Tab-separated table of C-alpha atoms in Angstrom:
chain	number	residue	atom	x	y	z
A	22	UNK	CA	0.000	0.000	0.000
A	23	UNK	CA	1.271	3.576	-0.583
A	24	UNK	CA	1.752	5.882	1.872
A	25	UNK	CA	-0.714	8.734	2.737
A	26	UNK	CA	0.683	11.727	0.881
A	27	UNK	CA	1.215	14.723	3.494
A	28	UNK	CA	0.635	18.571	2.888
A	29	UNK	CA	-0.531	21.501	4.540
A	30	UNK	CA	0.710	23.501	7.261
A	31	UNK	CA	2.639	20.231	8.694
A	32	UNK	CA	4.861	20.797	5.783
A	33	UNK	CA	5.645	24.309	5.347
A	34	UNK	CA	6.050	24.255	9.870
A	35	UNK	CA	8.802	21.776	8.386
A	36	UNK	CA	10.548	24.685	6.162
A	37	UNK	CA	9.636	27.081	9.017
A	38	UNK	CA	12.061	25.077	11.431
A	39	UNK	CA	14.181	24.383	9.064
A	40	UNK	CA	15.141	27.383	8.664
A	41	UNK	CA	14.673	28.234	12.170
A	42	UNK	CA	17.919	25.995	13.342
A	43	UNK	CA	19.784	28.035	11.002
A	44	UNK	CA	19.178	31.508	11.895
A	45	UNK	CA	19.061	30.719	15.618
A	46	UNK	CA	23.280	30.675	15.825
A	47	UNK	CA	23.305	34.538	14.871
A	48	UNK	CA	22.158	35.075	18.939
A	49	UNK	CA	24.982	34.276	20.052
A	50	UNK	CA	27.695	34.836	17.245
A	51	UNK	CA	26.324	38.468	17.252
A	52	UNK	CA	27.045	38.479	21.435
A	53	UNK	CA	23.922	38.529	22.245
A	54	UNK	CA	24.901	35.725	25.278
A	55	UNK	CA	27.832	33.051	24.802
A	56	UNK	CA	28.722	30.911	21.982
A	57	UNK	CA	28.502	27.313	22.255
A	58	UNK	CA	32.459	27.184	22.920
A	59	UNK	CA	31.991	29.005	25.232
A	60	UNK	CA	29.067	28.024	27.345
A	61	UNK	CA	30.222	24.219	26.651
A	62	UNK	CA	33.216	22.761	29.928
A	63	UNK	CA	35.961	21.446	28.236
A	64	UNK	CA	36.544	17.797	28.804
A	65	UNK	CA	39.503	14.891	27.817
A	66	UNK	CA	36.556	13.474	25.526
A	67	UNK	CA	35.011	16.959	23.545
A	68	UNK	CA	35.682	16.232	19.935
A	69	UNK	CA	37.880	19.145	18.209
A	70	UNK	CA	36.247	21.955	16.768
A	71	UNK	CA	36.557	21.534	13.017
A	72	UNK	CA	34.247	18.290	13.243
A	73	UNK	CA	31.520	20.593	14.484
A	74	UNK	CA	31.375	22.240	10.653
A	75	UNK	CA	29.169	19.132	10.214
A	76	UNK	CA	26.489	21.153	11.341
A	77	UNK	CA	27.039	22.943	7.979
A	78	UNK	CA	25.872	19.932	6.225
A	79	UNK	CA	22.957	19.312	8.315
A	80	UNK	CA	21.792	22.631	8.090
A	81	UNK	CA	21.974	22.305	4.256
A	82	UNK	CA	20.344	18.868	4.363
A	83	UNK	CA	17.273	20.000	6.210
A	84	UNK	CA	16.540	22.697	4.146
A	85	UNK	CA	16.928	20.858	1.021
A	86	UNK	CA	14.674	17.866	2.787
A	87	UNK	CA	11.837	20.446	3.761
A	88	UNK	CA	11.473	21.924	0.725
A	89	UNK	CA	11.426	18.823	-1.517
A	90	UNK	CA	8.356	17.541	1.342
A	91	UNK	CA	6.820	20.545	1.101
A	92	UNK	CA	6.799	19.800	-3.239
A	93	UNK	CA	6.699	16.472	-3.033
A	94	UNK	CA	4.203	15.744	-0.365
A	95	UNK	CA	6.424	12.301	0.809
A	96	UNK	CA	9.486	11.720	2.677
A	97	UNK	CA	10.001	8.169	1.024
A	98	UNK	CA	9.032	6.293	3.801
A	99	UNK	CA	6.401	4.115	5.011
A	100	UNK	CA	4.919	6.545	7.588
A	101	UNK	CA	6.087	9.703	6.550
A	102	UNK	CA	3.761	11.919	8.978
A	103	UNK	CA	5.547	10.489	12.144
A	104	UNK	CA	8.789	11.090	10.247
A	105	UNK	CA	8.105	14.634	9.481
A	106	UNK	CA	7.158	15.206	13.327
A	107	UNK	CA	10.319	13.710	14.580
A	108	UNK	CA	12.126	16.046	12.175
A	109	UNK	CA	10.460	18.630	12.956
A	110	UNK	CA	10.970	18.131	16.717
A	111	UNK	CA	15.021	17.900	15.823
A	112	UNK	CA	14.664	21.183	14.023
A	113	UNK	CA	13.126	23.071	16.899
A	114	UNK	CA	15.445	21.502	19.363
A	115	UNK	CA	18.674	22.874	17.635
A	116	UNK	CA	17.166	26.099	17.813
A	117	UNK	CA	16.077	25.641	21.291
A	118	UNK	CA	19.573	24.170	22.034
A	119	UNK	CA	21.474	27.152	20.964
A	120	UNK	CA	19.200	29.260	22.271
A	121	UNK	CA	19.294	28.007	25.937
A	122	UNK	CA	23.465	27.334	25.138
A	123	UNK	CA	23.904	31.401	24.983
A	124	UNK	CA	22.051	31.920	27.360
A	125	UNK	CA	23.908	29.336	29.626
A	126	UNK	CA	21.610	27.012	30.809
A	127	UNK	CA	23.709	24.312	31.735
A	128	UNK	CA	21.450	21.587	32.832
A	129	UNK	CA	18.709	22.918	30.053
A	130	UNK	CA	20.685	21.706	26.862
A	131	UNK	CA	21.698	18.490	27.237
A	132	UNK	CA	17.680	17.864	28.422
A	133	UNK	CA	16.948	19.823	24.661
A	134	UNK	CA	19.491	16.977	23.277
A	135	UNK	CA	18.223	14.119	24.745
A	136	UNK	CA	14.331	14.924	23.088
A	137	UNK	CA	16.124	15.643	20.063
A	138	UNK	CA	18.013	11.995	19.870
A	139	UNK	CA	15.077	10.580	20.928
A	140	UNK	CA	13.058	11.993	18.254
A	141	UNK	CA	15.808	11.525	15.642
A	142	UNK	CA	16.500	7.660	17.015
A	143	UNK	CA	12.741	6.979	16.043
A	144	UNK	CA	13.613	8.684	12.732
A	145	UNK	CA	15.819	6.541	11.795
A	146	UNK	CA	14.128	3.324	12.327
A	147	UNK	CA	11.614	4.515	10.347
A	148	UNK	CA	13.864	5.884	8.020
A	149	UNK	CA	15.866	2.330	7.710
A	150	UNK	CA	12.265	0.614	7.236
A	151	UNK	CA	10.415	0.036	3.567
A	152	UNK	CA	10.952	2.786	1.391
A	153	UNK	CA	7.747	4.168	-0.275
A	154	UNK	CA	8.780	2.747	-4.285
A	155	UNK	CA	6.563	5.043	-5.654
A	156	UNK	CA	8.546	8.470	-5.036
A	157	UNK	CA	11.853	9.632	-6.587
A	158	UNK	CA	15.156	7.721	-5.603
A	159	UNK	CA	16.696	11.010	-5.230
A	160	UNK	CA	14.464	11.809	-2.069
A	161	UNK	CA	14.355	8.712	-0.960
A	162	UNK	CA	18.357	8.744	-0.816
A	163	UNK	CA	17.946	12.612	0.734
A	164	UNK	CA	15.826	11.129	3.965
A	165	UNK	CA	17.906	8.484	4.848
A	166	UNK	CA	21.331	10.276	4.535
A	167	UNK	CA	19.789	13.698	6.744
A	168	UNK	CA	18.673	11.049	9.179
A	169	UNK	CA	21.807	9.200	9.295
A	170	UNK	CA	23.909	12.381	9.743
A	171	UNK	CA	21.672	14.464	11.939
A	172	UNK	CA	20.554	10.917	14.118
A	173	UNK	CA	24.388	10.141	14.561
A	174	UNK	CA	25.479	13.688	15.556
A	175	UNK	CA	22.535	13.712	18.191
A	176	UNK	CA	23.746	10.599	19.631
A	177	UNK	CA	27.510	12.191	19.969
A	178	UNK	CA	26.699	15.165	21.136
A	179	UNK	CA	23.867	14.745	24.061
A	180	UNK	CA	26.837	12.268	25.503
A	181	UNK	CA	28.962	15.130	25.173
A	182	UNK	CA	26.442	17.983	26.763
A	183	UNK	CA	25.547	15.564	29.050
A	184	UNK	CA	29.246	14.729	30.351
A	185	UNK	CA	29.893	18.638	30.232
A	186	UNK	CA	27.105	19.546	32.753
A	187	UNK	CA	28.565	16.772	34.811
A	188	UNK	CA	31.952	18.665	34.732
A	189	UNK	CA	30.812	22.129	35.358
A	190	UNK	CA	28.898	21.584	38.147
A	191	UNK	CA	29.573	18.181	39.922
A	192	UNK	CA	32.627	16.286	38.469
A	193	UNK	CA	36.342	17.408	37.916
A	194	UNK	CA	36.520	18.003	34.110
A	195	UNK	CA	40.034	16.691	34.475
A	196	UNK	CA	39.168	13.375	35.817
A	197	UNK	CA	39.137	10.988	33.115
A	198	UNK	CA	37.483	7.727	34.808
A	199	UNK	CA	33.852	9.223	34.577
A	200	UNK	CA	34.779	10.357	31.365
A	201	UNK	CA	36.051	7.452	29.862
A	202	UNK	CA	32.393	5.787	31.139
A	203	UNK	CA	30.703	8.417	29.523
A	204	UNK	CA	32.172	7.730	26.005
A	205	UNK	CA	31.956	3.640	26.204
A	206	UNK	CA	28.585	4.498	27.125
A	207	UNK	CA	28.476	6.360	23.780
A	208	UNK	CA	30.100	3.927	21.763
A	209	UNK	CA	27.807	1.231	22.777
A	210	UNK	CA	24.218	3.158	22.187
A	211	UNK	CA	26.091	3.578	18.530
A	212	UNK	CA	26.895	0.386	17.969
A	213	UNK	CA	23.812	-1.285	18.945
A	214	UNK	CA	21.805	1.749	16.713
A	215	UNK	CA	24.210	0.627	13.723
A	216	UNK	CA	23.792	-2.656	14.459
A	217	UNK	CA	20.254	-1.986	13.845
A	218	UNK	CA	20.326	0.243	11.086
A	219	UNK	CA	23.804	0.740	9.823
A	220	UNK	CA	23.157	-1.303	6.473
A	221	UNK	CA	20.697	0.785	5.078
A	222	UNK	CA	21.477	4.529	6.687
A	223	UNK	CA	25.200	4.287	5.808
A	224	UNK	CA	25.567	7.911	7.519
A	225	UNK	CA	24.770	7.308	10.507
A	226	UNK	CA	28.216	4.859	11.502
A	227	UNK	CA	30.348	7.430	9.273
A	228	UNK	CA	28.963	10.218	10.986
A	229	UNK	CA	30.033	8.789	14.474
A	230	UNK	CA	33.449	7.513	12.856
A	231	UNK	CA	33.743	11.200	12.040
A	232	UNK	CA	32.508	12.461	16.072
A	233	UNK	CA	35.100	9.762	17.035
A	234	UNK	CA	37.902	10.997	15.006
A	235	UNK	CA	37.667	14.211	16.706
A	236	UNK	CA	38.249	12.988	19.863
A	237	UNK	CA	40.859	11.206	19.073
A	238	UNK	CA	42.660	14.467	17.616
A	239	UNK	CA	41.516	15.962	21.197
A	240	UNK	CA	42.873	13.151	23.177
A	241	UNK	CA	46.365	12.614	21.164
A	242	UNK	CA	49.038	13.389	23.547
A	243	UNK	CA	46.436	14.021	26.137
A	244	UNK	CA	44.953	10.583	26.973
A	245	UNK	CA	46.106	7.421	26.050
A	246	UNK	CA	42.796	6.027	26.893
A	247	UNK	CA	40.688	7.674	25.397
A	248	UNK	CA	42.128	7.689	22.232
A	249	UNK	CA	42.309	3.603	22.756
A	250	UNK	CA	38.618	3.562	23.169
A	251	UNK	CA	37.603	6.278	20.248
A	252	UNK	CA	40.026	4.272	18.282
A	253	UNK	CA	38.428	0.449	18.965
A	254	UNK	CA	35.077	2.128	19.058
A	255	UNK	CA	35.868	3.211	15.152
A	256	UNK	CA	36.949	-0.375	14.439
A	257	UNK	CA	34.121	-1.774	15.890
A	258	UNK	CA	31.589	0.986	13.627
A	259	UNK	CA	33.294	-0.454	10.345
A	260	UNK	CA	33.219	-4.029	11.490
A	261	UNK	CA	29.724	-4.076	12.617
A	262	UNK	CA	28.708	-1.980	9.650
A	263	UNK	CA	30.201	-4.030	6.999
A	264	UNK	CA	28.705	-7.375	9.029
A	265	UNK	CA	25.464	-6.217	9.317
A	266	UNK	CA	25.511	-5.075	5.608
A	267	UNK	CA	26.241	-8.658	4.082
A	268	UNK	CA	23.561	-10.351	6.059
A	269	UNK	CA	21.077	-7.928	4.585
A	270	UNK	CA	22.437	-8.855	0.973
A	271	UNK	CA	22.710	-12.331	1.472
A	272	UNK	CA	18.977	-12.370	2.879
A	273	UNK	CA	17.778	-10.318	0.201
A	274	UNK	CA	19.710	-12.645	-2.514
A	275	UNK	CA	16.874	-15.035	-4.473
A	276	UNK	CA	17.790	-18.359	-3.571
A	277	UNK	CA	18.794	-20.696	-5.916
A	278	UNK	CA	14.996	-22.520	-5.761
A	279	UNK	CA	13.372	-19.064	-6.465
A	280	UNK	CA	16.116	-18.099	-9.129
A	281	UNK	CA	15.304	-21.546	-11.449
């Protein structure tokens, strides 16, 4: 059966927010409160900054997303309503997020984070399920890599807001046993979320391989351990990822009685 078409003011609120998350980082870049670098504790596991231009991407996904929903009335999934809302949800949070960040709300953001994963972890089940046949490739392709990306990122970063609450107010942000359980707590929730979708949304393991690179360039010459445990977590992402991609070939291959 094909999926219910979707239009209206559900789609264009999708553009709206879109957009939204976009604009919102002028606040604080034009000091009107503090910048995420600065309202964020540094920590032994806080991925450099370059790998935070991923957000560029992201940004430039969503847009492109929302406007081809708004067109296309489809997000190239089998329930493309409760995807929409789930994006839409992530969209508002980044705003919120960076919002709350300037005006530093410590214990506020990594709350925003956690609804946003949440939302964006449901995303990309559905995202990873049967693909509606009867829209475009192309958009169909679009969905699952802004899910992969945006879902992966989420997962990174509420560990990391999380962790630097911890460190500004009740931890030493110096200590590295907390944080070390902190990012193996990470590295597991990814893993098992590749696990279960890796083979299909492709972004979402290279995203975190990308998160997990960061900290390694962090942790060089810093921490021994963590850059052990980013480095066998990133093993583990393309192992797992490459596993879990066969099996879904091989059980998708005809067999033999239904090729003849």
């Amino acid at each position: 059966m094909t999926p219910t078409r979707i239009s209206g003011p559900i789609t264009w609120l999708a553009v709206f927010l879109a957009v939204a998350q976009v604009l919102a980082p002028i606040v604080p870049f034009s000091g009107l409160g503090a910048s995420p670098n600065e309202s964020t504790t540094d920590l032994l596991i806080t991925p450099a900054g370059w790998t935070f231009s991923i957000w560029s991407l992201i940004y430039l996904l969503s847009i492109v997303f929302a406007v081809a929903v708004a067109w296309k009335g489809a997000t190239g999934t089998g329930s493309p309503r409760r995807l929409l809302i789930d994006l839409e949800v992530a969209f508002a949070g980044a705003a919120v997020w960076i919002l709350m960040s300037a005006a530093e709300w410590t214990w506020a953001t990594p709350i925003v984070l956690t609804v946003m994963t949440v939302a964006l972890l449901d995303a990309a089940r559905i995202a990873a399920g049967p693909a509606d046949a009867s829209v475009s490739r192309w958009l169909r392709v679009l969905t699952r890599v802004l899910v992969g990306v945006y879902a992966a990122w989420a997962t990174a970063a509420v560990f990391q807001n999380w962790a630097a609450a911890i460190g500004a107010d009740l931890a030493d942000p110096r200590s590295l046993g907390w944080q070390l359980a902190v990012l193996v707590t990470c590295a597991v929730v990814g893993l098992a979320v590749t696990a279960a979708v890796g083979s299909v949304l492709v972004a979402y393991p290279l995203t975190l391989i990308w998160a997990f690179v960061g900290i390694i360039a962090t942790a060089q010459g810093v921490t021994t351990a963590v850059v052990g445990v980013a480095v066998g977590t990133i093993v583990a992402l393309v192992v797992t990822t490459t596993a879990v991609t066969v099996l879904r070939r091989r059980a998708s291959a005809p067999t033999p009685a239904a090729a003849r």
